[in-house]
Structures are given as structure tokens and as C-alpha cells.
Amino acid sequence: MKTSHRATIVLFVLMVTTLLVGQRFGFAWAGGSGYVPSQLAGIVAMVGTPTVDHAGTIRDAVLWKSVARGETVRTIAGQRVKLQIALGHSVSLDENTDVTVEENDADGIRLKLLRGRVYADATPIDGLAKTLSIDTLASRSTITTGAITVVNYDFLWKVSIAPIDTEADVVVGGDMDFPTRSPMNVNDATANVIGGAASFNMSAPDVADFYAWVKR
């Protein structure tokens, strides 16, 4: 009887453990929506030698090498880098820019712009990433097609967001939703939209070289 009782307990513990593991990875049989594997971002172009930060361990970026979820790509003066995040989805970093790959799977791509300027391009393809989001401290800008450029002036607590030939869904402070096709500015410290007209000019002398590089 004791042996049978122990076997029942072991079986129960095994079943619970299996269920917890299944829920952790989102398997449908465990009540999840299905396992969504993470995809890798690849470095496809760069100027200079940007770096990649993996939990405090710094390595030089290498062309055609991958960048995993949770890693931060960093450029300094004179450096640029372009990541192919998924088929049809890419993001380009200007100099003095830090970007962390927060999520990258079949449901979507989410990047954290810690400082600097990025240009992100999204082409929806069935079965691959459906949305591309760029986060800052107080904002999230999401597109499903077209392109967007976001600048985080971290020293000013100011974020400039400019959709390009598309509509972006900009969420500020976690609950204020601003669908827009026009440029807008956000105060990243107070989580408020900065009033007044926001402008964006890809041909401005201080940024024209970066946007020309993005298009090459």
C-alpha cells in the first residue's frame, strides 16, 4: 500500500511539474496560446565597430553575427549598425545610440531605445513578426507596415517620433493612445505629449548622412 501511495505522489508531482513547464513555455495543451520561439536578429551592415552588451559582458559586433533577445547594441561617435530582425523587418542605429532587443518572435518585435536615433522598417509577412514596437521610458511606438524613426534625447528627457508613410500607434504613459501619421514629441520624464507642432526633416544637415546610409 505504501509503495502504491508513493507512486501516486510521484506521479502527481510529475504531472504538476509538466503542467508548470508547459505553461511557462506557452504550450496550448497547458492552457497557453502555443509555444512562440524567439528569433535572432542579425547584423547586416555597420560602420566602425559597435559593441553588444550581454548582461554586462561586452563584445565587438561582428557582421553577419546574431544578437539575441535581452542584448543591447551600442554605438558611439562615428559608428552605425543595421540589424535584420526578421524577414522584412530591420532597424538601423545612428551613432551614439543604445538599443535593447526586448522581444523578437512570431508575434512581434519590441525594441528598447535607451538613447539616440533609430530608423525601423517593417514589411508584414505571414508567419513572421506582425508588429514592430520601439519603447522608451514613457512611450511605445508601434507600426505594422511602413517605417518609423524615433529619437531619444535622453539628456533632455525628450523623445521625437516620426512615422514614415504609415500610421503609428503611440502609447504614452502606458494608457494614453495616440494613433498618428504625423511627427510628435513626448516628455519621457513626465509621460506627457509635448504640445505644439513637431517637425521632421530627413534632409536636415545633422541627420541627412544617416538617413542616406539607411537607404543604401
CSV table of C-alpha atoms in Angstrom, one decimal:
chain,number,residue,atom,x,y,z
A,1,MET,CA,0.0,0.0,0.0
A,2,LYS,CA,2.9,2.4,0.9
A,3,THR,CA,4.6,1.7,-2.4
A,4,SER,CA,1.3,2.5,-4.3
A,5,HIS,CA,0.9,5.6,-2.3
A,6,ARG,CA,4.4,6.8,-3.0
A,7,ALA,CA,3.9,6.1,-6.7
A,8,THR,CA,0.7,8.1,-6.7
A,9,ILE,CA,2.5,11.1,-5.1
A,10,VAL,CA,5.4,10.9,-7.5
A,11,LEU,CA,3.0,10.7,-10.5
A,12,PHE,CA,1.1,13.7,-9.2
A,13,VAL,CA,4.3,15.8,-8.7
A,14,LEU,CA,5.4,14.8,-12.2
A,15,MET,CA,2.1,15.9,-13.7
A,16,VAL,CA,2.1,19.2,-11.9
A,17,THR,CA,5.8,19.9,-12.9
A,18,THR,CA,5.0,19.0,-16.5
A,19,LEU,CA,2.0,21.4,-16.5
A,20,LEU,CA,4.0,24.2,-15.0
A,21,VAL,CA,6.7,23.8,-17.6
A,22,GLY,CA,4.1,23.7,-20.3
A,23,GLN,CA,2.5,26.9,-19.0
A,24,ARG,CA,5.9,28.6,-18.7
A,25,PHE,CA,6.6,28.0,-22.5
A,26,GLY,CA,3.0,28.7,-23.6
A,27,PHE,CA,2.1,25.2,-24.9
A,28,ALA,CA,-1.5,25.0,-25.9
A,29,TRP,CA,-2.1,21.7,-24.0
A,30,ALA,CA,-1.1,23.6,-20.8
A,31,GLY,CA,-3.6,26.4,-21.3
A,32,GLY,CA,-1.2,28.6,-23.3
A,33,SER,CA,-1.6,30.1,-26.7
A,34,GLY,CA,1.1,27.9,-28.2
A,35,TYR,CA,4.9,28.0,-28.0
A,36,VAL,CA,6.4,31.0,-29.7
A,37,PRO,CA,10.1,30.6,-30.3
A,38,SER,CA,12.4,33.6,-30.1
A,39,GLN,CA,14.1,34.7,-33.3
A,40,LEU,CA,17.6,36.0,-33.7
A,41,ALA,CA,18.5,39.5,-35.1
A,42,GLY,CA,21.5,39.6,-37.4
A,43,ILE,CA,24.0,42.4,-38.0
A,44,VAL,CA,23.9,43.1,-41.8
A,45,ALA,CA,25.8,46.4,-42.1
A,46,MET,CA,27.9,48.6,-39.8
A,47,VAL,CA,30.3,51.5,-39.8
A,48,GLY,CA,33.2,51.2,-37.3
A,49,THR,CA,33.0,48.6,-34.6
A,50,PRO,CA,29.8,48.9,-32.5
A,51,THR,CA,29.5,46.7,-29.4
A,52,VAL,CA,27.0,44.2,-28.0
A,53,ASP,CA,26.3,44.1,-24.2
A,54,HIS,CA,25.2,40.7,-22.9
A,55,ALA,CA,24.3,41.0,-19.2
A,56,GLY,CA,27.4,43.2,-18.7
A,57,THR,CA,29.7,41.3,-20.9
A,58,ILE,CA,30.8,43.4,-23.8
A,59,ARG,CA,31.8,42.0,-27.2
A,60,ASP,CA,32.5,43.7,-30.5
A,61,ALA,CA,29.7,43.5,-33.1
A,62,VAL,CA,30.6,41.2,-36.0
A,63,LEU,CA,29.0,41.4,-39.4
A,64,TRP,CA,26.5,38.5,-40.0
A,65,LYS,CA,26.6,37.5,-36.4
A,66,SER,CA,23.4,37.3,-34.3
A,67,VAL,CA,22.0,39.5,-31.5
A,68,ALA,CA,19.8,37.6,-29.0
A,69,ARG,CA,16.8,38.8,-27.0
A,70,GLY,CA,18.0,40.8,-24.0
A,71,GLU,CA,21.2,42.0,-25.6
A,72,THR,CA,22.0,45.7,-26.1
A,73,VAL,CA,23.6,47.0,-29.3
A,74,ARG,CA,25.6,50.2,-28.7
A,75,THR,CA,27.2,52.7,-31.0
A,76,ILE,CA,29.5,55.7,-30.2
A,77,ALA,CA,30.6,58.6,-32.3
A,78,GLY,CA,31.4,57.5,-35.9
A,79,GLN,CA,29.6,54.2,-35.6
A,80,ARG,CA,26.4,52.9,-37.1
A,81,VAL,CA,24.8,49.5,-37.4
A,82,LYS,CA,21.9,47.8,-39.1
A,83,LEU,CA,20.0,44.8,-37.7
A,84,GLN,CA,17.9,42.4,-39.8
A,85,ILE,CA,15.4,41.5,-37.1
A,86,ALA,CA,13.2,39.2,-39.2
A,87,LEU,CA,12.5,38.8,-42.9
A,88,GLY,CA,11.2,42.2,-44.0
A,89,HIS,CA,12.0,43.9,-40.6
A,90,SER,CA,15.1,45.9,-39.9
A,91,VAL,CA,16.3,48.6,-37.6
A,92,SER,CA,19.3,51.0,-38.2
A,93,LEU,CA,21.1,52.7,-35.3
A,94,ASP,CA,22.8,56.1,-35.7
A,95,GLU,CA,25.9,57.0,-33.8
A,96,ASN,CA,25.7,57.4,-30.0
A,97,THR,CA,22.7,55.0,-29.8
A,98,ASP,CA,21.8,52.1,-27.5
A,99,VAL,CA,19.0,49.6,-28.4
A,100,THR,CA,18.0,46.5,-26.4
A,101,VAL,CA,16.2,43.6,-28.2
A,102,GLU,CA,13.3,43.1,-25.7
A,103,GLU,CA,11.2,40.7,-27.7
A,104,ASN,CA,11.6,39.0,-31.1
A,105,ASP,CA,9.2,36.3,-32.0
A,106,ALA,CA,6.5,35.4,-34.4
A,107,ASP,CA,4.0,37.6,-32.6
A,108,GLY,CA,6.1,40.8,-32.8
A,109,ILE,CA,9.3,42.7,-32.3
A,110,ARG,CA,9.9,45.1,-29.4
A,111,LEU,CA,13.0,47.2,-29.0
A,112,LYS,CA,14.0,49.5,-26.2
A,113,LEU,CA,15.7,52.7,-27.3
A,114,LEU,CA,17.8,53.8,-24.4
A,115,ARG,CA,19.3,56.8,-26.2
A,116,GLY,CA,20.0,58.0,-29.7
A,117,ARG,CA,18.3,57.7,-33.1
A,118,VAL,CA,16.9,54.7,-35.0
A,119,TYR,CA,15.1,54.1,-38.3
A,120,ALA,CA,12.9,51.0,-38.3
A,121,ASP,CA,11.3,49.4,-41.4
A,122,ALA,CA,8.5,46.8,-41.2
A,123,THR,CA,7.2,44.7,-44.0
A,124,PRO,CA,4.5,42.3,-42.8
A,125,ILE,CA,4.9,38.7,-44.0
A,126,ASP,CA,2.6,35.9,-43.0
A,127,GLY,CA,4.0,33.7,-40.2
A,128,LEU,CA,6.7,36.2,-39.2
A,129,ALA,CA,6.6,39.2,-36.9
A,130,LYS,CA,3.4,41.2,-37.2
A,131,THR,CA,4.3,44.3,-35.3
A,132,LEU,CA,7.4,46.3,-34.6
A,133,SER,CA,7.5,48.4,-31.5
A,134,ILE,CA,10.1,50.9,-30.2
A,135,ASP,CA,9.9,51.6,-26.4
A,136,THR,CA,11.4,54.4,-24.4
A,137,LEU,CA,10.9,55.1,-20.7
A,138,ALA,CA,7.4,56.5,-21.2
A,139,SER,CA,6.4,55.7,-24.8
A,140,ARG,CA,5.8,52.8,-27.1
A,141,SER,CA,5.5,53.4,-30.9
A,142,THR,CA,4.2,50.5,-32.9
A,143,ILE,CA,3.9,50.0,-36.7
A,144,THR,CA,2.7,47.1,-38.7
A,145,THR,CA,3.9,48.3,-42.1
A,146,GLY,CA,6.0,51.2,-43.5
A,147,ALA,CA,8.8,52.8,-41.5
A,148,ILE,CA,9.3,54.9,-38.4
A,149,THR,CA,12.2,56.9,-36.9
A,150,VAL,CA,12.5,57.6,-33.2
A,151,VAL,CA,15.0,59.8,-31.4
A,152,ASN,CA,15.6,59.6,-27.7
A,153,TYR,CA,17.3,62.8,-26.5
A,154,ASP,CA,17.9,61.1,-23.1
A,155,PHE,CA,19.8,64.2,-21.8
A,156,LEU,CA,16.7,66.3,-22.4
A,157,TRP,CA,14.1,63.6,-21.5
A,158,LYS,CA,12.6,64.2,-24.9
A,159,VAL,CA,11.5,61.6,-27.5
A,160,SER,CA,10.7,62.5,-31.1
A,161,ILE,CA,8.6,60.1,-33.1
A,162,ALA,CA,8.0,60.3,-36.8
A,163,PRO,CA,6.0,57.7,-38.8
A,164,ILE,CA,7.1,57.5,-42.5
A,165,ASP,CA,4.3,56.6,-45.0
A,166,THR,CA,2.4,54.8,-42.3
A,167,GLU,CA,0.3,55.2,-39.2
A,168,ALA,CA,2.0,54.6,-35.8
A,169,ASP,CA,0.1,53.7,-32.6
A,170,VAL,CA,1.9,55.7,-29.9
A,171,VAL,CA,1.1,54.9,-26.3
A,172,VAL,CA,2.3,57.3,-23.7
A,173,GLY,CA,2.5,56.5,-20.0
A,174,GLY,CA,1.0,53.1,-20.6
A,175,ASP,CA,-2.6,54.2,-21.2
A,176,MET,CA,-2.8,57.3,-23.4
A,177,ASP,CA,-3.2,56.2,-27.0
A,178,PHE,CA,-2.2,58.5,-29.9
A,179,PRO,CA,-2.6,56.9,-33.4
A,180,THR,CA,-0.7,59.3,-35.7
A,181,ARG,CA,0.7,59.7,-39.2
A,182,SER,CA,2.4,63.0,-38.1
A,183,PRO,CA,5.6,63.6,-36.1
A,184,MET,CA,5.1,64.1,-32.3
A,185,ASN,CA,7.2,64.7,-29.2
A,186,VAL,CA,7.0,63.1,-25.8
A,187,ASN,CA,8.4,64.1,-22.5
A,188,ASP,CA,9.9,60.9,-21.3
A,189,ALA,CA,10.1,62.1,-17.7
A,190,THR,CA,6.5,63.2,-17.2
A,191,ALA,CA,4.9,60.8,-19.7
A,192,ASN,CA,3.2,63.6,-21.5
A,193,VAL,CA,2.9,64.7,-25.1
A,194,ILE,CA,4.7,67.9,-25.8
A,195,GLY,CA,2.3,70.4,-27.3
A,196,GLY,CA,2.9,72.3,-30.5
A,197,ALA,CA,3.8,71.2,-34.0
A,198,ALA,CA,6.6,68.7,-34.2
A,199,SER,CA,8.8,68.7,-37.3
A,200,PHE,CA,10.9,66.0,-39.0
A,201,ASN,CA,13.3,66.5,-41.9
A,202,MET,CA,15.4,63.6,-43.2
A,203,SER,CA,17.4,66.1,-45.2
A,204,ALA,CA,18.5,68.3,-42.3
A,205,PRO,CA,22.3,68.7,-42.3
A,206,ASP,CA,22.9,66.9,-39.0
A,207,VAL,CA,20.9,63.8,-39.9
A,208,ALA,CA,20.9,63.6,-43.8
A,209,ASP,CA,24.0,61.3,-43.8
A,210,PHE,CA,22.4,58.8,-41.5
A,211,TYR,CA,19.2,58.5,-43.5
A,212,ALA,CA,21.1,58.3,-46.7
A,213,TRP,CA,23.2,55.4,-45.2
A,214,VAL,CA,20.0,53.7,-44.2
A,215,LYS,CA,18.7,53.6,-47.8
A,216,ARG,CA,21.9,52.1,-49.2
